[in-house]
mmCIF file of C-alpha atoms in Angstrom:
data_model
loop_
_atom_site.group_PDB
_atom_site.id
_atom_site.type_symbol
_atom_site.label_atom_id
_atom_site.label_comp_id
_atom_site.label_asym_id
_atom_site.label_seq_id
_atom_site.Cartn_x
_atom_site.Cartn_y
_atom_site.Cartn_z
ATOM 1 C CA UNK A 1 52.603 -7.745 -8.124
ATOM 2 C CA UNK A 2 52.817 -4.651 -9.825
ATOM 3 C CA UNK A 3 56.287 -2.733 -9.692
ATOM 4 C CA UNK A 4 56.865 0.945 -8.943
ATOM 5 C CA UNK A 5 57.953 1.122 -12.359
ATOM 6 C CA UNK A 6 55.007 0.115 -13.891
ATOM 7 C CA UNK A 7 51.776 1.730 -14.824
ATOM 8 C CA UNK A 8 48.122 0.465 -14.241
ATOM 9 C CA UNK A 9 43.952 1.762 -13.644
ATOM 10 C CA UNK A 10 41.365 -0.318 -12.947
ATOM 11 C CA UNK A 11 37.555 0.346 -14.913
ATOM 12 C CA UNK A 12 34.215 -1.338 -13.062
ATOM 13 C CA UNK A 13 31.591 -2.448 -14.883
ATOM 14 C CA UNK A 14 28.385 -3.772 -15.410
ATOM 15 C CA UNK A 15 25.906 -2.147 -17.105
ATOM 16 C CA UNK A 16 27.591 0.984 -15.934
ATOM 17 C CA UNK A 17 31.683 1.558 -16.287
ATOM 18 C CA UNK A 18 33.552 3.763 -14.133
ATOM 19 C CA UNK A 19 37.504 3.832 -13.822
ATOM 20 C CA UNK A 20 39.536 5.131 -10.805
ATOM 21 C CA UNK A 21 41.876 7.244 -12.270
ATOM 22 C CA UNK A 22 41.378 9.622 -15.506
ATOM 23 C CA UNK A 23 44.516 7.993 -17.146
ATOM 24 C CA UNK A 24 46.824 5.384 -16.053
ATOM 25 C CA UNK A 25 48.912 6.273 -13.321
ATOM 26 C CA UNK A 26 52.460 5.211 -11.635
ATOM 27 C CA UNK A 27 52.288 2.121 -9.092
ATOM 28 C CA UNK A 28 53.414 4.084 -6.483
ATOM 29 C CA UNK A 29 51.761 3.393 -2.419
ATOM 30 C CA UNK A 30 49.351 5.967 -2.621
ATOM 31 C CA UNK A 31 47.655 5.122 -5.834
ATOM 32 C CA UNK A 32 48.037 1.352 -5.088
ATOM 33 C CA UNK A 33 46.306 2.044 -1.760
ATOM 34 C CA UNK A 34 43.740 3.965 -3.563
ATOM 35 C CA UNK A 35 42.917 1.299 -5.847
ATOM 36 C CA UNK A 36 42.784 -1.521 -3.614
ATOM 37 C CA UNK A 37 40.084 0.968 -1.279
ATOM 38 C CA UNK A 38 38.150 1.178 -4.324
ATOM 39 C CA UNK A 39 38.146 -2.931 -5.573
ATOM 40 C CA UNK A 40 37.238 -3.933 -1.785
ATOM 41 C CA UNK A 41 34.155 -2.037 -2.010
ATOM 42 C CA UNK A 42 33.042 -3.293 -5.416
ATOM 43 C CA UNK A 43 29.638 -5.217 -5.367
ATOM 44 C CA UNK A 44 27.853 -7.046 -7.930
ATOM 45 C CA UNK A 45 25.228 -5.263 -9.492
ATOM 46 C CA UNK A 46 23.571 -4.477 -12.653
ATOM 47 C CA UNK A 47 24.179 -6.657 -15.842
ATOM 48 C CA UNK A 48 26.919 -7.108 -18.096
ATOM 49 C CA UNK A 49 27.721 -4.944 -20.946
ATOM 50 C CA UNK A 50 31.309 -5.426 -22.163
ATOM 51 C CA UNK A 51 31.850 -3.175 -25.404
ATOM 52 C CA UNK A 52 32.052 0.388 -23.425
ATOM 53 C CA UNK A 53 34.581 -0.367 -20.634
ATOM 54 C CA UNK A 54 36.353 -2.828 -23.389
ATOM 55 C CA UNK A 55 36.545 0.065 -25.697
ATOM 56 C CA UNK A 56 38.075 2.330 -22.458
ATOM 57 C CA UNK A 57 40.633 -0.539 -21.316
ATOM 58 C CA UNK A 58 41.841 -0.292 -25.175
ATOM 59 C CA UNK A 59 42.249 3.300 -25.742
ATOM 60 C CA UNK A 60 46.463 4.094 -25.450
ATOM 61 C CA UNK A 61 47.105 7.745 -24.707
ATOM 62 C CA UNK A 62 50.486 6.552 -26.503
ATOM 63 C CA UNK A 63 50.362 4.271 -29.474
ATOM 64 C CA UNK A 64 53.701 4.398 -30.488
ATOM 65 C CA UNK A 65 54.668 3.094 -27.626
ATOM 66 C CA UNK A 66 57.728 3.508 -25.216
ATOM 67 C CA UNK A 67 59.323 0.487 -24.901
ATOM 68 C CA UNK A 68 56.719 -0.511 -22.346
ATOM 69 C CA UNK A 69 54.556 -3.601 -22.908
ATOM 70 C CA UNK A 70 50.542 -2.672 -22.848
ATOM 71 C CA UNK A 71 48.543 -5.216 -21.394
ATOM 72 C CA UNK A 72 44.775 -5.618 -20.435
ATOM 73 C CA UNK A 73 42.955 -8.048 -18.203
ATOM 74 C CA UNK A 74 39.879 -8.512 -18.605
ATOM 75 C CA UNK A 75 38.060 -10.130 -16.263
ATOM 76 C CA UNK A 76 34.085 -11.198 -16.307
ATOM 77 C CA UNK A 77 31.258 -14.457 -14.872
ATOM 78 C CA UNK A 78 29.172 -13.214 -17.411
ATOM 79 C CA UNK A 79 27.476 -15.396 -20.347
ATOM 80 C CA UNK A 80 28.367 -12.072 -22.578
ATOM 81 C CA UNK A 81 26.726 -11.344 -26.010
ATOM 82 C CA UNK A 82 27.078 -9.143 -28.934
ATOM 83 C CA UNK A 83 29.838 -10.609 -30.320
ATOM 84 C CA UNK A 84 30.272 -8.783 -33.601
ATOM 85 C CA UNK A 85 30.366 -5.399 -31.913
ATOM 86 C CA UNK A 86 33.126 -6.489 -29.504
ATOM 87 C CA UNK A 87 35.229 -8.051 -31.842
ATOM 88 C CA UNK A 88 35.276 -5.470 -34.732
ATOM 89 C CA UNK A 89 36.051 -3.148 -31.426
ATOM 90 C CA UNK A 90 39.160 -5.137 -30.493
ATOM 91 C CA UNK A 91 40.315 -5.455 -33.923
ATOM 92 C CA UNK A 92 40.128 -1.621 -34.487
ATOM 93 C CA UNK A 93 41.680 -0.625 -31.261
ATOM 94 C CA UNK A 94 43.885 -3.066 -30.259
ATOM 95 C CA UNK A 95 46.862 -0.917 -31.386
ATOM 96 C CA UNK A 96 49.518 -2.376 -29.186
ATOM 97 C CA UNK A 97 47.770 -4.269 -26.623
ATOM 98 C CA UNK A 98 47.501 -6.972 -25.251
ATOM 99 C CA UNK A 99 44.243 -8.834 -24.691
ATOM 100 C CA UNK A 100 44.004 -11.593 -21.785
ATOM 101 C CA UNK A 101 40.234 -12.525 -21.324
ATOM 102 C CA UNK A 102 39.696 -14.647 -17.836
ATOM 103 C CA UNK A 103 36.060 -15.993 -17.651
ATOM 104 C CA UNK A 104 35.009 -17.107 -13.554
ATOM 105 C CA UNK A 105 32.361 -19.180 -13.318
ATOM 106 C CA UNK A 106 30.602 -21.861 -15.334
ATOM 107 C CA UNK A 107 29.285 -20.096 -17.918
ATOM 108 C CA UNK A 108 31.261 -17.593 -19.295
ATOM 109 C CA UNK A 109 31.311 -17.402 -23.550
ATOM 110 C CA UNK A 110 33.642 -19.146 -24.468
ATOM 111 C CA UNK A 111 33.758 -18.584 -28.132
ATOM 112 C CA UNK A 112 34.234 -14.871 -27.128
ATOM 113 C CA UNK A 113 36.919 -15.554 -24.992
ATOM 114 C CA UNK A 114 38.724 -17.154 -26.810
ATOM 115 C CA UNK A 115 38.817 -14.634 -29.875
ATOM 116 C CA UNK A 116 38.726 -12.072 -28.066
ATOM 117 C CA UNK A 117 42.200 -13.292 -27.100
ATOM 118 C CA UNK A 118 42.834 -14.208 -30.795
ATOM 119 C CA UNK A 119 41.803 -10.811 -31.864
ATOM 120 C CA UNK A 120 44.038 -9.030 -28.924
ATOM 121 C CA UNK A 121 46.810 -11.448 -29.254
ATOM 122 C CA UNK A 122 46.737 -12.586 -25.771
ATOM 123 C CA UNK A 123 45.501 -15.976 -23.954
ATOM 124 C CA UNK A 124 42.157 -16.902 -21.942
ATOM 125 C CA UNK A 125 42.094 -18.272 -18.843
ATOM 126 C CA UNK A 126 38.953 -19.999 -18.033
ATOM 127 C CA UNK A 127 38.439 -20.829 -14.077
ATOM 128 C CA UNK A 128 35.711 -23.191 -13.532
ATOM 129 C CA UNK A 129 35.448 -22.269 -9.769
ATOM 130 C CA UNK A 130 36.198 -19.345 -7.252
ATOM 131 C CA UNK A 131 38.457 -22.158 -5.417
ATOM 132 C CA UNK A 132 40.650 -22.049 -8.525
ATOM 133 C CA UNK A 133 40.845 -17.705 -8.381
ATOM 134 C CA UNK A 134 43.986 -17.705 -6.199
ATOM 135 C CA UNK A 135 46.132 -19.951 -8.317
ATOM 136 C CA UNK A 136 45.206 -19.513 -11.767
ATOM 137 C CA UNK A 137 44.976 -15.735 -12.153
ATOM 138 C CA UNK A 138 48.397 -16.635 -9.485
ATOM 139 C CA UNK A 139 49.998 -18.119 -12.715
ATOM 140 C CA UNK A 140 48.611 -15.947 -15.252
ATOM 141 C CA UNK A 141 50.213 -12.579 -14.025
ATOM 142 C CA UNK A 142 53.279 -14.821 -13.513
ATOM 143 C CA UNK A 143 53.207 -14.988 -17.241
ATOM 144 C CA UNK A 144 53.022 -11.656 -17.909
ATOM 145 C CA UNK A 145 55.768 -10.439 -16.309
ATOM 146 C CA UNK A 146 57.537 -12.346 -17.871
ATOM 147 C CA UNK A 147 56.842 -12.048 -22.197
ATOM 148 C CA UNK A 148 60.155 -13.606 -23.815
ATOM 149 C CA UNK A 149 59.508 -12.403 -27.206
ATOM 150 C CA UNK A 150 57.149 -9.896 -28.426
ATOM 151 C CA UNK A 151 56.248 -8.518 -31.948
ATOM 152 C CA UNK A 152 56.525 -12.155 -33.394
ATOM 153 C CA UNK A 153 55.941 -13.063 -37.304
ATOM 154 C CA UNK A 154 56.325 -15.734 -39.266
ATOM 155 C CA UNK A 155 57.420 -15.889 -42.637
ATOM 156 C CA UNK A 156 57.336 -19.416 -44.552
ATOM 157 C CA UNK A 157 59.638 -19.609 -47.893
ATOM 158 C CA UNK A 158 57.292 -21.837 -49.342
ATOM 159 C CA UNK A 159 53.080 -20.921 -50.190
ATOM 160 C CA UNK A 160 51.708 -21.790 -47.306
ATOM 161 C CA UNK A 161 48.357 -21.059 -45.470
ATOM 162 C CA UNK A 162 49.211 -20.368 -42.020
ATOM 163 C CA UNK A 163 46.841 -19.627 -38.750
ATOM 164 C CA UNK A 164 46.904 -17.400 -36.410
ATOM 165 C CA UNK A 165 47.778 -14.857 -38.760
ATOM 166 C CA UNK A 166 48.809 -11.957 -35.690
ATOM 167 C CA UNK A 167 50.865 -14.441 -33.481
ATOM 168 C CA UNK A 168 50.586 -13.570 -29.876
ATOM 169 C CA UNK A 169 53.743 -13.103 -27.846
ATOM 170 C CA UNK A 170 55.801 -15.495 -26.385
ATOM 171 C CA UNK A 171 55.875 -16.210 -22.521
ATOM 172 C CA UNK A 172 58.482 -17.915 -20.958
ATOM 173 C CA UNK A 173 57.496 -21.639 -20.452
ATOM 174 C CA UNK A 174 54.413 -21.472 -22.948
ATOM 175 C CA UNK A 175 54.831 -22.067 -26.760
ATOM 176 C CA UNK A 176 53.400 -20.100 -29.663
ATOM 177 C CA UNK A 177 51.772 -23.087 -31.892
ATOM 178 C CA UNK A 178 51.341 -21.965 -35.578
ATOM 179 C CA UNK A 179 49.614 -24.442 -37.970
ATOM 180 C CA UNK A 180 49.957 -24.410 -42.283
ATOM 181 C CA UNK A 181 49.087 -26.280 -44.372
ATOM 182 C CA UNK A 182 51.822 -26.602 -47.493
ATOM 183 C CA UNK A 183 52.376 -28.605 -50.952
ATOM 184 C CA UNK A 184 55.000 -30.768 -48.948
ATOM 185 C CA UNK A 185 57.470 -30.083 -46.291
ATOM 186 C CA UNK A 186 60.160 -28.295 -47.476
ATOM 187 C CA UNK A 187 61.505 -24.729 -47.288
ATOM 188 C CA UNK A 188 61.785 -22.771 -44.373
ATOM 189 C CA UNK A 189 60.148 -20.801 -41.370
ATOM 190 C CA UNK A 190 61.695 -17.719 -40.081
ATOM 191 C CA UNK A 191 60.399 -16.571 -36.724
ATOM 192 C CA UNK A 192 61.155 -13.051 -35.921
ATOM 193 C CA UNK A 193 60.589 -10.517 -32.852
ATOM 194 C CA UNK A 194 61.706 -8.399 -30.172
ATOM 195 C CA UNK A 195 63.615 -9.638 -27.529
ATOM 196 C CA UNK A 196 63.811 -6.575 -24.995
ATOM 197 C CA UNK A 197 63.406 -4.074 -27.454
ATOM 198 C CA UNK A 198 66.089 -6.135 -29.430
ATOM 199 C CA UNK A 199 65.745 -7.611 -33.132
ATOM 200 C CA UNK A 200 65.396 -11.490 -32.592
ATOM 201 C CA UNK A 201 65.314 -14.052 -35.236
ATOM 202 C CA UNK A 202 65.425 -17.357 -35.899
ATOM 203 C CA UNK A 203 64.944 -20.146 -38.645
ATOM 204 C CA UNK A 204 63.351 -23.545 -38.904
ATOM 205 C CA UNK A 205 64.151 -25.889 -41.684
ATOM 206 C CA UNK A 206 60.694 -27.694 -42.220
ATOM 207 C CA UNK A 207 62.495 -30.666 -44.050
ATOM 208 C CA UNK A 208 63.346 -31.866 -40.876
ATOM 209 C CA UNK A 209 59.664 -32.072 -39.402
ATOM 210 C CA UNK A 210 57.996 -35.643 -37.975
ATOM 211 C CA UNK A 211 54.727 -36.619 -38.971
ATOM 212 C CA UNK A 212 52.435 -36.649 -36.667
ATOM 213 C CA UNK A 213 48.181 -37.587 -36.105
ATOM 214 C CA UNK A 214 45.682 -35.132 -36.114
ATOM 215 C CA UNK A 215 47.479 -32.412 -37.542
ATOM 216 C CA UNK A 216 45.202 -31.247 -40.321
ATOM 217 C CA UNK A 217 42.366 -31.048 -37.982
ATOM 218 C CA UNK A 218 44.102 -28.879 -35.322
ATOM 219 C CA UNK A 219 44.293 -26.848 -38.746
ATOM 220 C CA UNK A 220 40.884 -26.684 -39.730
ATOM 221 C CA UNK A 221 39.726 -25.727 -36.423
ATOM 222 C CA UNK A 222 41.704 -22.666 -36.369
ATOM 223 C CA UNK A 223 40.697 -21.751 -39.954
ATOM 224 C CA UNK A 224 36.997 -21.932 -39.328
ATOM 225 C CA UNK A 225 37.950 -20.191 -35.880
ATOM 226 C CA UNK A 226 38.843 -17.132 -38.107
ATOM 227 C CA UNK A 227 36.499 -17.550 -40.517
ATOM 228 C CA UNK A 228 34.094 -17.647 -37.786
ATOM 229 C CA UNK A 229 35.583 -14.392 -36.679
ATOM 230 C CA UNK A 230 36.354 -12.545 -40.032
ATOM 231 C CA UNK A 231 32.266 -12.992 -40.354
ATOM 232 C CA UNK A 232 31.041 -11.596 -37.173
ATOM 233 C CA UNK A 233 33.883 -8.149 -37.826
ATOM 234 C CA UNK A 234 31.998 -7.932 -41.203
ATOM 235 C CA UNK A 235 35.874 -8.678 -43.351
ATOM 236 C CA UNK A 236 33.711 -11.470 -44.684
ATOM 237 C CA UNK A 237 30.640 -11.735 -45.831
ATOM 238 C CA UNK A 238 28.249 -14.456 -44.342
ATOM 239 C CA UNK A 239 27.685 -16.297 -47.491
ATOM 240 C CA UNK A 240 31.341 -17.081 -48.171
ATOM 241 C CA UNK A 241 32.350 -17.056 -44.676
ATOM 242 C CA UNK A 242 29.316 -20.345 -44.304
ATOM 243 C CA UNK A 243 30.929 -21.607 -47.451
ATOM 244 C CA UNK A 244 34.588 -22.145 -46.092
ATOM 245 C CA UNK A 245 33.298 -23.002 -42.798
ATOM 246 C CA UNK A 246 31.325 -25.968 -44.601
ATOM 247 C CA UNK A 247 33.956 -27.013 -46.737
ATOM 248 C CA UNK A 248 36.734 -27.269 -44.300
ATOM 249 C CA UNK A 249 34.479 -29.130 -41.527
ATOM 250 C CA UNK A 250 33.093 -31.691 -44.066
ATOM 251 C CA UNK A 251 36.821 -32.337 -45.591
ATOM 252 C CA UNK A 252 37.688 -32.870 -41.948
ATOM 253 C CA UNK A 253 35.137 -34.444 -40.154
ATOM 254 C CA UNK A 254 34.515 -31.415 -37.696
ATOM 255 C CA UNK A 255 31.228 -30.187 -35.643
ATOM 256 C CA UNK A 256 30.490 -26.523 -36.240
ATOM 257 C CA UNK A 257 27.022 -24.746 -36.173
ATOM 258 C CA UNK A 258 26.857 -25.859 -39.881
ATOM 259 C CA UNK A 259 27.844 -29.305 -39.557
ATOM 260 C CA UNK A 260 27.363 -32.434 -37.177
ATOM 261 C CA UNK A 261 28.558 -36.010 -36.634
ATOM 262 C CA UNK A 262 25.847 -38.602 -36.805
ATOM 263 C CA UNK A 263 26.923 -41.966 -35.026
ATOM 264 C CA UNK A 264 24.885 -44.573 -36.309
ATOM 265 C CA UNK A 265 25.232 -48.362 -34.126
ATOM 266 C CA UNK A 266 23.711 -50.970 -36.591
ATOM 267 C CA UNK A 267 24.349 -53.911 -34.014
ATOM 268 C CA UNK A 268 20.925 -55.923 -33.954
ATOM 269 C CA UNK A 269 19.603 -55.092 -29.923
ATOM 270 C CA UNK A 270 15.944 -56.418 -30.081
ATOM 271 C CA UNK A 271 14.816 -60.175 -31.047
ATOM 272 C CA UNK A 272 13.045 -60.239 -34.251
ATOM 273 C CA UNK A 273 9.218 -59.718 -33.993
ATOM 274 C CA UNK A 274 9.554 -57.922 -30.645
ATOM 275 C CA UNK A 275 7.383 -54.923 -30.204
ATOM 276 C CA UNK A 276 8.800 -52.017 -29.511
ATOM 277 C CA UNK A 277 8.714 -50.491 -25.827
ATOM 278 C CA UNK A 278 8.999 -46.855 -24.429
ATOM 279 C CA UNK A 279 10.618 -45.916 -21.476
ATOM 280 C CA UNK A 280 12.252 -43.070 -19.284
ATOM 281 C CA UNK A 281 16.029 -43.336 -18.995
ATOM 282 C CA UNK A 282 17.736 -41.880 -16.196
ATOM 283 C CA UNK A 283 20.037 -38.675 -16.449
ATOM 284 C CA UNK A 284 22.669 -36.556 -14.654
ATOM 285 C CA UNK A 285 21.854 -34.288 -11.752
ATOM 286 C CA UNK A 286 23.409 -31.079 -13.158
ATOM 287 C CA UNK A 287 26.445 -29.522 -11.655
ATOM 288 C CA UNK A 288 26.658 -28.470 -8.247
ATOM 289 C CA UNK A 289 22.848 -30.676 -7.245
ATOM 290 C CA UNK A 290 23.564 -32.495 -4.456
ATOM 291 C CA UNK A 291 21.686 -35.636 -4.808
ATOM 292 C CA UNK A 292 20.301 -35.878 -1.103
ATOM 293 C CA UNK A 293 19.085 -32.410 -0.831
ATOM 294 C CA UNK A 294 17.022 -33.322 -3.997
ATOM 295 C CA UNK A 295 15.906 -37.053 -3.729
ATOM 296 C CA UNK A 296 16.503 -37.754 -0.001
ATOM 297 C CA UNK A 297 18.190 -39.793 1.709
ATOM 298 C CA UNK A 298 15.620 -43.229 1.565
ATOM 299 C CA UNK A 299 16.710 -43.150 -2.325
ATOM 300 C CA UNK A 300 19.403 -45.826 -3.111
ATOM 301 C CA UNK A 301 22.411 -45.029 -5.035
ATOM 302 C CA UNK A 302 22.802 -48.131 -6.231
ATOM 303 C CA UNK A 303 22.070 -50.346 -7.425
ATOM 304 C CA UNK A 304 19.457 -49.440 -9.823
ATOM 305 C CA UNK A 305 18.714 -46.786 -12.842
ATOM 306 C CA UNK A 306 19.191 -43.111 -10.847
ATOM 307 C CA UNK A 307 15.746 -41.698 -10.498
ATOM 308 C CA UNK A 308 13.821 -40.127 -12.986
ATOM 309 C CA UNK A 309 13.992 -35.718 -13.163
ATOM 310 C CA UNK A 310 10.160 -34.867 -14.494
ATOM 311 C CA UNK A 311 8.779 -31.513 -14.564
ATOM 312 C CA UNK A 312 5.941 -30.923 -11.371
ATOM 313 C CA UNK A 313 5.999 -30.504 -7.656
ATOM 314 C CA UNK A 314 9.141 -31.043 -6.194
ATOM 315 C CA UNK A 315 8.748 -34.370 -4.109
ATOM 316 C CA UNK A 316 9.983 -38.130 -4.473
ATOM 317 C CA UNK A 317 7.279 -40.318 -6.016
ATOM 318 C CA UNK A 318 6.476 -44.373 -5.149
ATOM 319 C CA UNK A 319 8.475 -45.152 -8.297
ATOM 320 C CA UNK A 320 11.606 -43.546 -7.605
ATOM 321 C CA UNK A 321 10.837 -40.298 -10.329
ATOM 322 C CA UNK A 322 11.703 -36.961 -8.767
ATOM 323 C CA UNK A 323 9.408 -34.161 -10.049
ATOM 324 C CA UNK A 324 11.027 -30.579 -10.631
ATOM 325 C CA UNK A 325 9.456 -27.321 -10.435
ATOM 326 C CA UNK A 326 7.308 -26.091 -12.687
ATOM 327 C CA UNK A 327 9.044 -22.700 -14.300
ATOM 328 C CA UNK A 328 6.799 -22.203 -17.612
ATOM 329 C CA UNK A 329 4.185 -19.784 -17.673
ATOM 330 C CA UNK A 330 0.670 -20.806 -19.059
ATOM 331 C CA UNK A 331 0.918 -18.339 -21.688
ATOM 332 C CA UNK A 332 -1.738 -19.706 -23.596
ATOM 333 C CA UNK A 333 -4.483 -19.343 -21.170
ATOM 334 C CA UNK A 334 -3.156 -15.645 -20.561
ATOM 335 C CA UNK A 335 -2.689 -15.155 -24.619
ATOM 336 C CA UNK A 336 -6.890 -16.383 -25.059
ATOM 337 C CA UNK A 337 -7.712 -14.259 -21.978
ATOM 338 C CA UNK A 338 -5.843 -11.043 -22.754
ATOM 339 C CA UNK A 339 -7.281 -11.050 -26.602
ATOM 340 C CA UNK A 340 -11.053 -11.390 -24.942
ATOM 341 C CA UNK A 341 -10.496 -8.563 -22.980
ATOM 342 C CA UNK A 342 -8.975 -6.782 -25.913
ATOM 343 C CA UNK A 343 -12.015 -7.473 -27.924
ATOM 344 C CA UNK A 344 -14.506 -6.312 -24.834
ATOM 345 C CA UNK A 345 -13.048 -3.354 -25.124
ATOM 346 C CA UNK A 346 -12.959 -2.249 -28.329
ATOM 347 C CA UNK A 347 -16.727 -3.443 -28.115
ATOM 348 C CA UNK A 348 -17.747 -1.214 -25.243
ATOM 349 C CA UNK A 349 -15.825 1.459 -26.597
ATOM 350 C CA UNK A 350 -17.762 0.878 -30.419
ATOM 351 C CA UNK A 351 -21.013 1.410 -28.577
ATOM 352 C CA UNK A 352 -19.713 4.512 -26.418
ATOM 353 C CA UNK A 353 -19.183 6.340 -29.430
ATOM 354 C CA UNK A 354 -22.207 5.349 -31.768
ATOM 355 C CA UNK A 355 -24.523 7.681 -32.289
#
């Protein structure tokens, strides 16, 4: 999709980075040719180690600009870590770029993803399988040709504390949602921006808005959000970052790694004197098990509790449990044994050296 106007390079990684050209280059047949040579020979390899080739992606040979719109896919299946480093990265070097972070697979990070985006003011795109590739990243590049208005701010008349505080750009068909909280609603917003490298501005009279359900929590959740992030690029410290995180989820009934919801069913389920009873309840297979291949086909559906997943040898049993593979190690046998050896040793080597 890319137009012989445009610009573009292309950076592998994994725990390695290389990119194909030096610098970015014009989208002209021979470099496009070049590139595509070089992505259908890619293979999966190695692990996944984001900061270096993020860092590269980010670096603009121009930073003033000229009048061109910088933008960066990112694209990754990994389960990627080391979030502080990565987002103190992006919000040091995002200069004028744009960050869109697409995770493939079923376990990308999502927290990083999405502020990552956040940070770069872009979107993620998460794509649960590779039947969805085609159409999603289809749409998203859709979208980028396309940004309606960029270099947005908001600017309320009134004290207000507003989220996200860099507003991404605007893409035709997609709104830009900002959420503040205020005394009352009164005043004004004025949106301003760039409309192809024109002045664009606009203004909202907030008398006029609707109530509406669930507001203050879509609110909070971007607030901790940023808390969340302004701890991790060290522009907060942990103590008061854990501090507004707490506050704002227990005035608002959220789940966070500080808090949780506690459902408690008081409904009287066993006759009175009844002993109590212990048994196995049935779960889930996970994602992608295919309950044959597993169980078999002599195991009923229905009706019935599903069978029983226990950790042994993987065959059916006579009451319907299946038995999964063993994975752990027995590290305490190895522990006792590899400390008596230890100690034989240092014995033999006592009397070696006695005189």
């Amino acid at each position: 999709r890319l137009r012989p106007g445009d610009r573009f390079n292309v950076i592998r990684f994994d725990d390695t980075m290389e990119t194909v050209f030096p610098d970015l280059v014009t989208a002209d047949e021979a470099h496009l040719t070049q590139a595509k040579s070089f992505v259908a020979g890619l293979e999966a390899r190695g692990g996944t180690e984001m900061l270096a080739p993020l860092k590269a992606a980010l670096r603009d040979a121009d930073p003033e600009g000229t009048g061109r719109v910088r933008q960066v896919v990112f694209l990754t299946d990994g389960a990627i870590g080391d979030e502080g480093r990565i987002f103190s990265a992006i919000a040091e070097g995002r200069g004028r770029t744009r960050l869109f972070m697409v995770g493939i697979g079923s376990a990308p990070n999502g927290h990083l993803m999405r502020h990552a985006a956040e940070l770069g003011r872009g979107t993620v795109t998460l794509i649960g399988s590779v039947d969805q590739v085609a159409d999603r990243m289809r749409e998203l590049l859709a979208k980028l040709e396309s940004p309606v208005v960029t270099d947005l701010a908001a600017t309320f008349s009134e004290p207000a504390e507003a989220t996200p505080t860099a507003l991404p750009d605007l893409y035709r068909g997609e709104p830009v949602t900002i959420a503040a909280r205020l005394r009352e609603a009164r005043g004004t917003l004025t949106l301003t921006g760039r409309i192809g490298g024109r002045p664009w501005r606009t203004v909202l009279d907030l008398s006029r808005a609707e109530d509406g359900a669930g507001i203050g929590k879509v609110w909070a959740r971007a607030r901790i959000g940023e808390a969340e992030t302004a701890r991790i690029t060290g522009r907060m410290t942990p103590e008061a970052a854990d501090a507004q995180i707490l506050r704002l989820a227990l005035d608002h009934g959220l789940t966070t790694r500080l808090t949780s919801l506690v459902a408690i069913d008081a409904t009287p389920r066993r006759p009175a004197g009844a002993r109590l009873a212990r048994t196995d309840l049935p779960l889930n297979l996970p994602a992608g098990w295919d309950f044959e291949a597993v169980f078999g086909t002599d195991q009923p559906r229905t009706p019935g509790p599903a069978p029983i997943l226990r950790k042994a040898a993987l065959t059916p049993t006579a009451t319907g449990s299946i038995a999964l593979p063993q994975t752990a190690t027995d590290f305490e046998l190895r522990l006792m044994l590899g400390a008596g050896l230890l100690g034989l040793a240092l014995l033999l080597r006592g009397r070696r050296v006695a005189p």
